[in-house]
Coordinates of C-alpha atoms and ligand atoms in Angstrom, one line a residue:
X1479 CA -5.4 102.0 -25.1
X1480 CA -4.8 103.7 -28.4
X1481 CA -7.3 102.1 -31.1
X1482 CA -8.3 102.4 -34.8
X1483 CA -11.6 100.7 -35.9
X1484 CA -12.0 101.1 -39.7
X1485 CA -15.5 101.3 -41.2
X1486 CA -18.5 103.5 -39.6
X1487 CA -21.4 101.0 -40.2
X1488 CA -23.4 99.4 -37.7
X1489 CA -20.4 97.5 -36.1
X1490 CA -18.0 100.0 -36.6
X1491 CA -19.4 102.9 -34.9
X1492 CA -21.3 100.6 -32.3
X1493 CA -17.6 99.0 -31.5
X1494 CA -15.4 102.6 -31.5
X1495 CA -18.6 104.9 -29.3
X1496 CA -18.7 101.5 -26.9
X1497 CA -14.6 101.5 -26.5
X1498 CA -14.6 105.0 -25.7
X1499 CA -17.3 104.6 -22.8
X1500 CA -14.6 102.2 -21.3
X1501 CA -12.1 104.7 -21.4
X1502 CA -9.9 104.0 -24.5
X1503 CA -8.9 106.4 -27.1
X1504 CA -10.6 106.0 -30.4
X1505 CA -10.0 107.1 -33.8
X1506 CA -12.4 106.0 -36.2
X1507 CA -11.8 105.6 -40.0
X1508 CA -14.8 106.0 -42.6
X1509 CA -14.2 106.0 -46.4
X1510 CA -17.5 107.5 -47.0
X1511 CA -17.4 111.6 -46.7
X1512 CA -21.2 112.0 -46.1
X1513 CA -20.8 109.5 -43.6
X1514 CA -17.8 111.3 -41.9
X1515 CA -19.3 114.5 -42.0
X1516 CA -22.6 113.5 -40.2
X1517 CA -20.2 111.5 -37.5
X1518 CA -18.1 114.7 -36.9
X1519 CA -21.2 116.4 -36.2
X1520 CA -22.4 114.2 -33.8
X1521 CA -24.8 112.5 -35.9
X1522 CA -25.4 108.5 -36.4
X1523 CA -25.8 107.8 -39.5
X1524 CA -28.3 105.0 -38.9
X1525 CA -31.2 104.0 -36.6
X1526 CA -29.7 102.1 -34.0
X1527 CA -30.9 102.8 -30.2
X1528 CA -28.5 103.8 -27.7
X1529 CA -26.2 104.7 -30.2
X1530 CA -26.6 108.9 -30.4
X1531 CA -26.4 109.2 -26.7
X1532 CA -22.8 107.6 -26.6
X1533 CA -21.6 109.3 -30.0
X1534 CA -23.5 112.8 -28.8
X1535 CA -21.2 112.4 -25.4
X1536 CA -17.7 110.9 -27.1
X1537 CA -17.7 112.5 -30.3
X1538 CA -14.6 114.7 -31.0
X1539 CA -13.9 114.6 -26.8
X1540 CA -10.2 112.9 -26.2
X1541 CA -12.4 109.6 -26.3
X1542 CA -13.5 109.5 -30.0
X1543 CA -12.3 111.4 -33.0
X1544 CA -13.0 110.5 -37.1
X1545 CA -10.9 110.4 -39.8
X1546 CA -10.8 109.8 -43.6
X1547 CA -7.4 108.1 -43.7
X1548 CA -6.2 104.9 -42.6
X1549 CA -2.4 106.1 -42.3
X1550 CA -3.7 108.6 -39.4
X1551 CA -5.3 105.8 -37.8
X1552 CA -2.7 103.5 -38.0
X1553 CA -0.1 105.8 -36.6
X1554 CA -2.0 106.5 -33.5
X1555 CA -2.8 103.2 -33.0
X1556 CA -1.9 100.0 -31.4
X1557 CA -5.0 97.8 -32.2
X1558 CA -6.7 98.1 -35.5
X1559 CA -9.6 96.4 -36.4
X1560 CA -11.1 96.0 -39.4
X1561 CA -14.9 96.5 -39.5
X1562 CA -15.1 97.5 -42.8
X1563 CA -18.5 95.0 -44.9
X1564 CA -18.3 91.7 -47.2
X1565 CA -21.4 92.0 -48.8
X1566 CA -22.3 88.8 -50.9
X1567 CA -21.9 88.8 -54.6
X1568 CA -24.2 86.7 -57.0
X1569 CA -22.2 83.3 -56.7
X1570 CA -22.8 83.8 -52.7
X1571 CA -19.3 84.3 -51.5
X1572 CA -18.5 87.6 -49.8
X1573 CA -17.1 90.4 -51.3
X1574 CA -13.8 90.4 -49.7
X1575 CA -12.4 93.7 -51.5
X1576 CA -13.0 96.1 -49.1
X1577 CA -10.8 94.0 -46.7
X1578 CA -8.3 93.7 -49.4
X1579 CA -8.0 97.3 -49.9
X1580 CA -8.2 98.3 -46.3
X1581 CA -5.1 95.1 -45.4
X1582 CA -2.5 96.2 -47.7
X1583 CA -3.2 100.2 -46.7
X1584 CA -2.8 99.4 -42.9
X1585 CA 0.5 97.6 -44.5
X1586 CA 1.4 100.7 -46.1
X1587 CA 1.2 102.8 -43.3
X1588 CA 3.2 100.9 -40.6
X1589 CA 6.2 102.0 -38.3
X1590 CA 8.3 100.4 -36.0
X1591 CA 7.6 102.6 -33.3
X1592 CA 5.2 100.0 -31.5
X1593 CA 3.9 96.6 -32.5
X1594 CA 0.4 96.7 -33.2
X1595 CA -2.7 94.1 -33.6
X1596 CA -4.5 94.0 -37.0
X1597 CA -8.2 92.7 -35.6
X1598 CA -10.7 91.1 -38.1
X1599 CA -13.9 92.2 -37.0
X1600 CA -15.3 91.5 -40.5
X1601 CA -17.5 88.4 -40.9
X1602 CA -14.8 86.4 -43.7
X1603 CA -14.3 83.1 -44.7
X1604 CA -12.3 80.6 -42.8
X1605 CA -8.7 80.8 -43.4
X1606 CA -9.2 85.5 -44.2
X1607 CA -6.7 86.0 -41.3
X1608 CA -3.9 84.3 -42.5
X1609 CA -4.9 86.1 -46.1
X1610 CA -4.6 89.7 -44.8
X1611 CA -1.5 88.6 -42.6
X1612 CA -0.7 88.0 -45.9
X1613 CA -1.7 91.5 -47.4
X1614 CA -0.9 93.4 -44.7
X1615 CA 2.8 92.5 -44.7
X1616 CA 2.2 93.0 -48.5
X1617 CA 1.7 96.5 -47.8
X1618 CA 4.8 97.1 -45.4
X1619 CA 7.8 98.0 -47.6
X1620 CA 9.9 95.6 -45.9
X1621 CA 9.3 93.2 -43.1
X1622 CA 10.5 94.8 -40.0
X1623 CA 10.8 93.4 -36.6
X1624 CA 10.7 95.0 -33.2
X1625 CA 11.6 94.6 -30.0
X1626 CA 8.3 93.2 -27.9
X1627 CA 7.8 95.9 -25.0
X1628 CA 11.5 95.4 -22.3
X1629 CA 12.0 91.8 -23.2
X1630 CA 15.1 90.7 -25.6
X1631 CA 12.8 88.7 -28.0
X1632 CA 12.2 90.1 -31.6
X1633 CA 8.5 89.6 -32.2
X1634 CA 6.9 90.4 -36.2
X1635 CA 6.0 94.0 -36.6
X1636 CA 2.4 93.2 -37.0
X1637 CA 0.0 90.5 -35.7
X1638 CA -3.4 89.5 -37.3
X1639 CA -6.2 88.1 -34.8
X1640 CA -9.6 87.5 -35.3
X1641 CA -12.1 89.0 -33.1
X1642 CA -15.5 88.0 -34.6
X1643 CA -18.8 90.5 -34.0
X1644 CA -22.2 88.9 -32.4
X1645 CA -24.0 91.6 -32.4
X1646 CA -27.7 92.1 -33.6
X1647 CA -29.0 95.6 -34.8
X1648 CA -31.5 96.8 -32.7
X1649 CA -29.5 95.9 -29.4
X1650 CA -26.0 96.6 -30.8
X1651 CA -25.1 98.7 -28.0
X1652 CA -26.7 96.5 -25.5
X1653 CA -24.8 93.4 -26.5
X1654 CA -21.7 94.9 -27.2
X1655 CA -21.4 96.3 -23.4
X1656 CA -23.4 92.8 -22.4
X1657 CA -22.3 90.2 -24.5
X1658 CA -22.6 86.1 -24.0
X1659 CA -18.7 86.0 -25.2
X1660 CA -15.8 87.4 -26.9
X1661 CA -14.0 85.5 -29.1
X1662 CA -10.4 85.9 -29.7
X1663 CA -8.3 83.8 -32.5
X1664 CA -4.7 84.1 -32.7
X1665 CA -1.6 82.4 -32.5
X1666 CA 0.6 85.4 -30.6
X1667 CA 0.1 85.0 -26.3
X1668 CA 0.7 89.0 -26.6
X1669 CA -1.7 89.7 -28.8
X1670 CA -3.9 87.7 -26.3
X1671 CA -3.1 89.3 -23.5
X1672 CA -3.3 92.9 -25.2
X1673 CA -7.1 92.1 -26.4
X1674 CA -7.7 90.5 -22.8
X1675 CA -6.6 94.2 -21.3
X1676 CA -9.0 96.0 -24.2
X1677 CA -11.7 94.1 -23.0
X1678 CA -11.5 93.8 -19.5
X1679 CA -14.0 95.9 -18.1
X1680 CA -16.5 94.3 -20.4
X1681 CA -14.9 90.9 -19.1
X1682 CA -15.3 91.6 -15.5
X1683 CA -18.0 94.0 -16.2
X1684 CA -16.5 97.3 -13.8
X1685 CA -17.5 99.9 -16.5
X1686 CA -20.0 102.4 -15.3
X1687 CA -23.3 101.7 -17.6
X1688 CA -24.0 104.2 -19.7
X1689 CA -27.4 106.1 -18.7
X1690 CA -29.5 104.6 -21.4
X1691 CA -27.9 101.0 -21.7
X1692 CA -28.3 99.9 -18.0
X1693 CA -26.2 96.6 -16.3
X1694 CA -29.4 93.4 -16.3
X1695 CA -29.7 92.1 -13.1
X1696 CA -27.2 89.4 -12.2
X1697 CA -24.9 90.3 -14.9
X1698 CA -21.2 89.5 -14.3
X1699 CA -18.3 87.9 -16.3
X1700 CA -18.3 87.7 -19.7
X1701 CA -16.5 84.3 -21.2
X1702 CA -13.1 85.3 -22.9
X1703 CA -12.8 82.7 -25.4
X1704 CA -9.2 82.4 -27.3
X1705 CA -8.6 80.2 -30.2
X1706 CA -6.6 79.6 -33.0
X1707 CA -7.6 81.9 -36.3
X1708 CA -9.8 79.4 -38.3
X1709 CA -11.4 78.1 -35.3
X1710 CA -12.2 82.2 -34.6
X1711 CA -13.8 82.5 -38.2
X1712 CA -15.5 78.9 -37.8
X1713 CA -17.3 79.9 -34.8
X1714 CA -18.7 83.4 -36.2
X1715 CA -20.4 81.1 -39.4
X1716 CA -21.4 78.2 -37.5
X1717 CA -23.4 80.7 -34.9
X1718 CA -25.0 82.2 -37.8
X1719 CA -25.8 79.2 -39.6
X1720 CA -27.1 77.5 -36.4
X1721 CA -29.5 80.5 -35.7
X1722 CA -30.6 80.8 -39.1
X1723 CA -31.5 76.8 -39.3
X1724 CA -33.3 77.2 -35.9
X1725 CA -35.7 79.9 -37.4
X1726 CA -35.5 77.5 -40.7
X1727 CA -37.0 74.7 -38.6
X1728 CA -39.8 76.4 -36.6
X1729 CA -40.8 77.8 -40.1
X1730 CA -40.9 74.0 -41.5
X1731 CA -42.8 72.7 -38.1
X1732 CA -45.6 75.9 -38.8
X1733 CA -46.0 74.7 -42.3
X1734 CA -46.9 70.7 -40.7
X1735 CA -48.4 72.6 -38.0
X1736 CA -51.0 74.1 -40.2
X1737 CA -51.8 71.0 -41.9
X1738 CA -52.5 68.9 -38.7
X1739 CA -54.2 72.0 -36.9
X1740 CA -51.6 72.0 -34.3
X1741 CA -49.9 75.8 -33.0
X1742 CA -46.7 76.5 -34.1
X1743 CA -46.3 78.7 -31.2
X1744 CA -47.5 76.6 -28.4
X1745 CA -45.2 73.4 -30.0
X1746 CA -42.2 76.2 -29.4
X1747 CA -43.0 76.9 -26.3
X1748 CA -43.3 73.3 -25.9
X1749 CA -40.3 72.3 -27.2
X1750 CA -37.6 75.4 -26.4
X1751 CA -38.4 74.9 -22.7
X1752 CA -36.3 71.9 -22.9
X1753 CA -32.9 72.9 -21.9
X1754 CA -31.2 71.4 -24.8
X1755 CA -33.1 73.5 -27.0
X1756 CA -33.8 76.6 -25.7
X1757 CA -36.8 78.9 -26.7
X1758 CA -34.7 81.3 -28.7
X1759 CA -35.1 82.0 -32.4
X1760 CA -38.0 79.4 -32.4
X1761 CA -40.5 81.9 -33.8
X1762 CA -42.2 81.5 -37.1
X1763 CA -43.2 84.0 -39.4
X1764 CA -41.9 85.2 -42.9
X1765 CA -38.7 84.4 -42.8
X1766 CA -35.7 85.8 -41.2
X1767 CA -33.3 88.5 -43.3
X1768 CA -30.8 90.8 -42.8
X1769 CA -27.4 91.6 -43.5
X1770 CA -26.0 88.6 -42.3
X1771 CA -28.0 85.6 -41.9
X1772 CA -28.4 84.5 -45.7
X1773 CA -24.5 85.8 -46.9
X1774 CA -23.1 84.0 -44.3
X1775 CA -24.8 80.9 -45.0
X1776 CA -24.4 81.1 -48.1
X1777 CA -20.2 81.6 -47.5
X1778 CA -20.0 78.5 -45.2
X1779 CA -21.8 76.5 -48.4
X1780 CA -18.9 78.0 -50.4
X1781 CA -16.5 76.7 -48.0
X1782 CA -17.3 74.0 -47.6
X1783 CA -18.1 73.4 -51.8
X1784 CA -14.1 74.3 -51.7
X1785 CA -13.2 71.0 -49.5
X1786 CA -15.9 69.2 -51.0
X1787 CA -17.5 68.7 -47.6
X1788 CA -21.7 68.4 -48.2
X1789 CA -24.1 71.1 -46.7
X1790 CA -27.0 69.5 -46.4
X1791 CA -28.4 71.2 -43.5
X1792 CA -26.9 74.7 -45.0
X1793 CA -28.7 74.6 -48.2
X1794 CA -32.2 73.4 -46.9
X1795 CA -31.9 76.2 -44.5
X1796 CA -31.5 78.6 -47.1
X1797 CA -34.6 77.2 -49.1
X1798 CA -36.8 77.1 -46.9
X1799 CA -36.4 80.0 -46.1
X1800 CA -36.6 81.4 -49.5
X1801 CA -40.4 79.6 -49.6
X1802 CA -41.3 80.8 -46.6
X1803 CA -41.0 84.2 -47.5
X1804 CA -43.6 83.9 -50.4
X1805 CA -45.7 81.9 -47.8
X1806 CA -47.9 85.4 -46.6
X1807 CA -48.6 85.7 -50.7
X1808 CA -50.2 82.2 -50.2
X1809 CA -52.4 83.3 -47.5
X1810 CA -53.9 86.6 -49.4
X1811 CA -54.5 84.4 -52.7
X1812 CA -56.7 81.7 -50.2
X1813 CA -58.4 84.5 -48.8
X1814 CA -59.0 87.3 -51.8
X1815 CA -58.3 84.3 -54.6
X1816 CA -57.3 87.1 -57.3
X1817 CA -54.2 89.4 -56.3
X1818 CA -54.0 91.2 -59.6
X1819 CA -55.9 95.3 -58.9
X1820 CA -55.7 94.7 -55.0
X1821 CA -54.3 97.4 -52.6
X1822 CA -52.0 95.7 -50.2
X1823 CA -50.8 97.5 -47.0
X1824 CA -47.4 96.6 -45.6
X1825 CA -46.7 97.1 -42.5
X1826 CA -43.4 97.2 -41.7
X1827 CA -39.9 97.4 -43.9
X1828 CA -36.8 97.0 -42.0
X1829 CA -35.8 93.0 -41.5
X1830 CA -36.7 93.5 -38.1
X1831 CA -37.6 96.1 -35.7
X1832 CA -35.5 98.7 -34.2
X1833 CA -33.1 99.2 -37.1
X1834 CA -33.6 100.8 -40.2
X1835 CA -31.5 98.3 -42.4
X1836 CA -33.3 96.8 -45.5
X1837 CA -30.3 94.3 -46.1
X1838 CA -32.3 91.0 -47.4
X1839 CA -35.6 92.1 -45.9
X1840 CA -38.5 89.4 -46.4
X1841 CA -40.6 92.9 -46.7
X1842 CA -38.7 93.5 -50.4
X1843 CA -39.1 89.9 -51.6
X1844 CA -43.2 90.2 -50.8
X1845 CA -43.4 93.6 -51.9
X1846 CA -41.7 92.1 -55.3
X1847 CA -43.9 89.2 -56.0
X1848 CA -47.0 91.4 -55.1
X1849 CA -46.3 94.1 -57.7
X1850 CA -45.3 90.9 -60.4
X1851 CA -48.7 89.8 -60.0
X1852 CA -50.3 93.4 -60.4
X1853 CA -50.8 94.4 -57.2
X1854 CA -50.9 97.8 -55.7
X1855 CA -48.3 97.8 -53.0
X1856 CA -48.6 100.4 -50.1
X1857 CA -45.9 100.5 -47.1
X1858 CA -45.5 102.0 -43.2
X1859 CA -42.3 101.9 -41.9
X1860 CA -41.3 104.1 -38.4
X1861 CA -38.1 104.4 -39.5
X1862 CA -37.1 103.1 -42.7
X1863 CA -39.4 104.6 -45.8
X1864 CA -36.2 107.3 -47.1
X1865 CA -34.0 104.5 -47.4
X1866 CA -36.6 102.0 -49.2
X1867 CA -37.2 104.8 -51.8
X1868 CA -33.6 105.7 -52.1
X1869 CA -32.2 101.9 -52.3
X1870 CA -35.2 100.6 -53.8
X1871 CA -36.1 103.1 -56.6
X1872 CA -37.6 100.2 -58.9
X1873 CA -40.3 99.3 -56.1
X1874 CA -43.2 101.5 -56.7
X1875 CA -44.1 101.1 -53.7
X1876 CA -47.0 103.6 -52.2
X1877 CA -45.6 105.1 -48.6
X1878 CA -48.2 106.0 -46.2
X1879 CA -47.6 108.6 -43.2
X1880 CA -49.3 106.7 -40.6
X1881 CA -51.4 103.6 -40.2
X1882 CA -54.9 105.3 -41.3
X1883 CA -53.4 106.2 -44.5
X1884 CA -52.0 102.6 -45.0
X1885 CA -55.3 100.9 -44.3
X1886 CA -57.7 103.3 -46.0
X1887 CA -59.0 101.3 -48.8
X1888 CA -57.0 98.0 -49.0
X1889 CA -57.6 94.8 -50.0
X1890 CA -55.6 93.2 -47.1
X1891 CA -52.4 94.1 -44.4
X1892 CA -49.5 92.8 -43.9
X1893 CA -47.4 92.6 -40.9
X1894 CA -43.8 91.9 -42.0
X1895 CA -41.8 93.7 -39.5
X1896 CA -42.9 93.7 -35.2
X1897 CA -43.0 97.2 -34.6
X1898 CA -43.8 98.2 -31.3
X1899 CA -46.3 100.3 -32.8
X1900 CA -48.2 98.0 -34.5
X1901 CA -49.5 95.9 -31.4
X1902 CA -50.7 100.0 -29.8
X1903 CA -52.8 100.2 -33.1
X1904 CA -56.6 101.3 -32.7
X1905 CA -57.6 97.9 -35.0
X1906 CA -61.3 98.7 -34.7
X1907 CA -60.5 101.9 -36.5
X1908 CA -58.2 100.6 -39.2
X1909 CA -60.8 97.6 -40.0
X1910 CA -63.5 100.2 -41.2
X1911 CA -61.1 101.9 -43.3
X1912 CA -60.4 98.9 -44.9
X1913 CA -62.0 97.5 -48.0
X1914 CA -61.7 93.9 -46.8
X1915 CA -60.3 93.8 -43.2
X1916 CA -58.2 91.1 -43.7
X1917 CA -54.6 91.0 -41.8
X1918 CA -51.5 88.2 -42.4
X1919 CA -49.9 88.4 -39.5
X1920 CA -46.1 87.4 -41.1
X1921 CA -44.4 87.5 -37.3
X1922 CA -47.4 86.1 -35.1
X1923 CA -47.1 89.6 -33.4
X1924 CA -50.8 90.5 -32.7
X1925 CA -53.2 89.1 -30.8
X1926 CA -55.9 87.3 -32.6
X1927 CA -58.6 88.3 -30.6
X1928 CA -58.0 91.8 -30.4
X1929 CA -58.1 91.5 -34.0
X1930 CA -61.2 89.1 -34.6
X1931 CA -63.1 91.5 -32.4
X1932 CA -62.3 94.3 -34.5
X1933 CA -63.6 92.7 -37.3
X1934 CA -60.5 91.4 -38.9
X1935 CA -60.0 88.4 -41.0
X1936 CA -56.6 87.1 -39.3
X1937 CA -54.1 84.6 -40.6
X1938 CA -51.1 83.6 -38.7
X1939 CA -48.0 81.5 -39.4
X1940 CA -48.5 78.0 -38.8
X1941 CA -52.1 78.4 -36.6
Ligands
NAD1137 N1 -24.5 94.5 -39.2 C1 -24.5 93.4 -38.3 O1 -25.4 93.2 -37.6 C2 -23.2 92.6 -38.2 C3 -23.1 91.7 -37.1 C4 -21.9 91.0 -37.0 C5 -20.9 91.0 -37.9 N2 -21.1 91.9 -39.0 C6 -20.0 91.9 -40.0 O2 -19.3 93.1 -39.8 C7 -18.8 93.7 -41.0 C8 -19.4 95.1 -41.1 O3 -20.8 95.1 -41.2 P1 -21.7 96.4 -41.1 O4 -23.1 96.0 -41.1 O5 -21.1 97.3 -40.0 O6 -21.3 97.0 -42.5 P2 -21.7 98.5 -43.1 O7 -21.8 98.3 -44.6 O8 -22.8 99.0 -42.4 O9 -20.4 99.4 -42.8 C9 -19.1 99.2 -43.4 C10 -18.5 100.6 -43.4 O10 -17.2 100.5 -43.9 C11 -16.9 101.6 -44.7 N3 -15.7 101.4 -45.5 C12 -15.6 100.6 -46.6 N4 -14.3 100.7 -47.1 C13 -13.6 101.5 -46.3 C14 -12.3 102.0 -46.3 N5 -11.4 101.6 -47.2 N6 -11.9 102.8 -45.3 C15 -12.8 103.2 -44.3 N7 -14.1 102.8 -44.3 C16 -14.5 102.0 -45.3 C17 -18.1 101.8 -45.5 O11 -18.2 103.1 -46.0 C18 -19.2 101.6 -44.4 O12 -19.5 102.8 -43.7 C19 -19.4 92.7 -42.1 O13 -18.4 91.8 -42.4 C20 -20.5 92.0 -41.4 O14 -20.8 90.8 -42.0 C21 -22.2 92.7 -39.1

């Protein structure tokens, strides 16, 4: 099938290198020319594994080719999506002006030569698809109507659905090709049936695997959900909400947990083996971040604020969280009572390993309230020290080259991010570099032995 994804982020590209793997023919729209220019030679523009190998193999092949304008990729196209962000602004709703902009251009650039689908893949607020219907036919100059494939029946020139993204960065590609379900909201059966054929060998999973993104072991049909619109939208915030309140809840049990003397993680295992909970998202630490979690939270509260509905649940989520960031700042003041002159190593940036995105990270919030209370702040990231420095010029934040350099002559560690790397470290040789070999361990990620027995001072989350 002939398809247009607009926007080159991590759901963009991850969406228009996995379609061409299944055979379609992708064009992929990016407003930003560094961006295009590193995508049209071959090159991802973030960390995200899996991703090179597919773009390295598709890009510019009759598979994938980029473009700067949305009227090329309209024209060759029969589904668009829209995968362009909503980034939250300081009152917590999402920014919705890139999907404005991007709506009435697709508008603008319409024929009647085929009917096409206008796919929200955007995270937006319940009741957005019926909004960039809206725009969209804003754009056209006049509503057309076409004939729908040999039958006599006039059909509207342009259908919106919803399509909403699960993925997580780190295992984009992975869930994208393996995914639990795909959601579908729309009120047009032929739009249906044309995102049922788009997806089908991800549906009935007869793709060929690519090389470094193998089939798991028992894998097979993938739930096709259709739904109206709203419901679409609904589901995409609720999922979010309901994960981010899971890792809300273990991180309120750790804080009991470590009053009582109890183990956070053994009352998760405890509890998440019963079916009805699951063991998922259970695990406590800092505090969970990203690009998503927290602004789409935050946009179901506004939602809801709009039909006066109470968000009880939403808003202790978000606060707890909030506190629980600042909780690892606790722990060094118990153990090194004065912050202000210490050298504090970070280890880790990114919200969470295997991506490079800095997006709400927990590691910027400590990194903050260390440097406000006059702390020297050090940092180790594997892959995402350029973009702290570049996003984050008003950190002055020390970044090391390796481990050694990170714990020679601090105060304390902390791990914010679990980096494979970390839990390979030689500890017995960091802890005599080390002024006061003292670790927080902000994802309960190492093993407290190990550490103890290199001499470490260890504090976990809720132990
Ligand atoms: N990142 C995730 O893990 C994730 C997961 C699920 C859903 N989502 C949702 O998907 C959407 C995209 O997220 P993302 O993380 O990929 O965002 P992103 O910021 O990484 O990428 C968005 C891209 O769109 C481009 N863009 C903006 N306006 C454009 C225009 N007019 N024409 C062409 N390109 C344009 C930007 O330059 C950027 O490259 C958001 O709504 C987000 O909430 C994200």
């Amino acid at each position: 099938m002939d398809i247009c994804v607009i926007g080159a982020g991590y759901v963009g590209l991850v969406t228009s290198c996995s379609l061409a793997h299944l055979g379609h023919h992708v064009i992929l729209v990016e407003a930003d020319k560094n961006k295009l220019s590193m995508l049209e030679k071959g090159k991802t523009p973030f960390f995200e594994p899996g991703v090179d190998e597919l773009l390295q193999k598709y890009a510019n092949g009759s598979n994938l080719i980029f473009s700067g304008s949305i009227a090329e990729g309209v024209k060759r196209s029969e589904i668009i999506f829209i995968a362009v962000g909503t980034p939250p602004m300081p009152s917590g709703e999402p920014d919705m002006s890139y999907v404005v902009k991007v709506a009435k251009e697709i508008g603008g650039a319409l024929d009647t030569t085929r009917k096409r689908i206008v796919v929200n893949k955007s995270t937006v607020p319940v009741g957005s698809g019926n909004w960039v219907e809206m725009l969209v036919k804003q754009g056209q100059q006049s509503v057309q109507t076409v004939p729908v494939r040999s039958s006599k029946v006039e059909s509207p020139l342009v259908t919106v659905a919803s399509n909403p993204e699960f993925l997580r960065e780190g295992s984009a590609v992975y869930d994208t090709f393996y995914p639990d379900r795909i959601v579908v909201g729309t009120a047009d059966p032929m739009a249906v049936e044309m995102m049922r054929e788009l997806y089908r060998p991800v549906i009935e999973q007869t793709f060929e695997p690519p090389a470094g993104t193998p089939r798991p072991n028992g894998f097979s049909n993938v739930p096709f959900v259709v739904t109206d619109i709203a419901s679409a939208e609904m589901i995409k915030y609720s999922a979010n909400a309901f994960l981010a309140m899971k890792i809300s809840f273990a991180n309120e049990i750790a804080g009991i947990c470590e009053k009582v003397g109890a183990d956070v993680s053994q009352v998760a295992l405890g509890i998440g083996l019963d079916k009805r909970i699951g063991t998922h998202f259970l695990r406590a630490g800092v505090g969970w971040g990203g690009s998503c979690f927290g602004k789409d939270v935050n946009a179901l509260i506004e939602v809801a604020r709009e039909y006066s509905c109470p968000t009880h649940l939403l808003e202790a989520t978000i606060n707890v969280n909030k506190n629980q960031r600042l909780c690892a700042i606790k722990k060094l003041q118990e153990e090194l009572k004065i912050i202000k002159g210490r050298t504090i190593g970070l280890l880790g940036l990114s919200f969470k390993p295997d991506t490079d995105d800095l997006r709400d990270a927990p590691s910027l919030t400590i990194a903050y309230q260390l440097q406000k209370m006059g702390a020297q702040v050090r940092a180790y990231d594997p892959v995402s020290m350029d973009s702290c420095k570049r996003l984050h010029p008003e950190l002055n934040i020390h970044y090391c080259q390796n481990l050694e350099e990170l714990a020679s002559g601090a105060d304390a560690l902390v791990l914010v991010t679990e980096w494979n790397e970390f839990a390979e470290a030689n500890w017995n040789s960091l802890a005599h570099q080390m002024q006061w070999p003292l670790i927080i361990d902000g994802r309960n990620f190492l093993v407290e032995s190990e550490l103890s027995e290199a001499g470490f001072t260890y504090r976990g989350i809720g132990q």
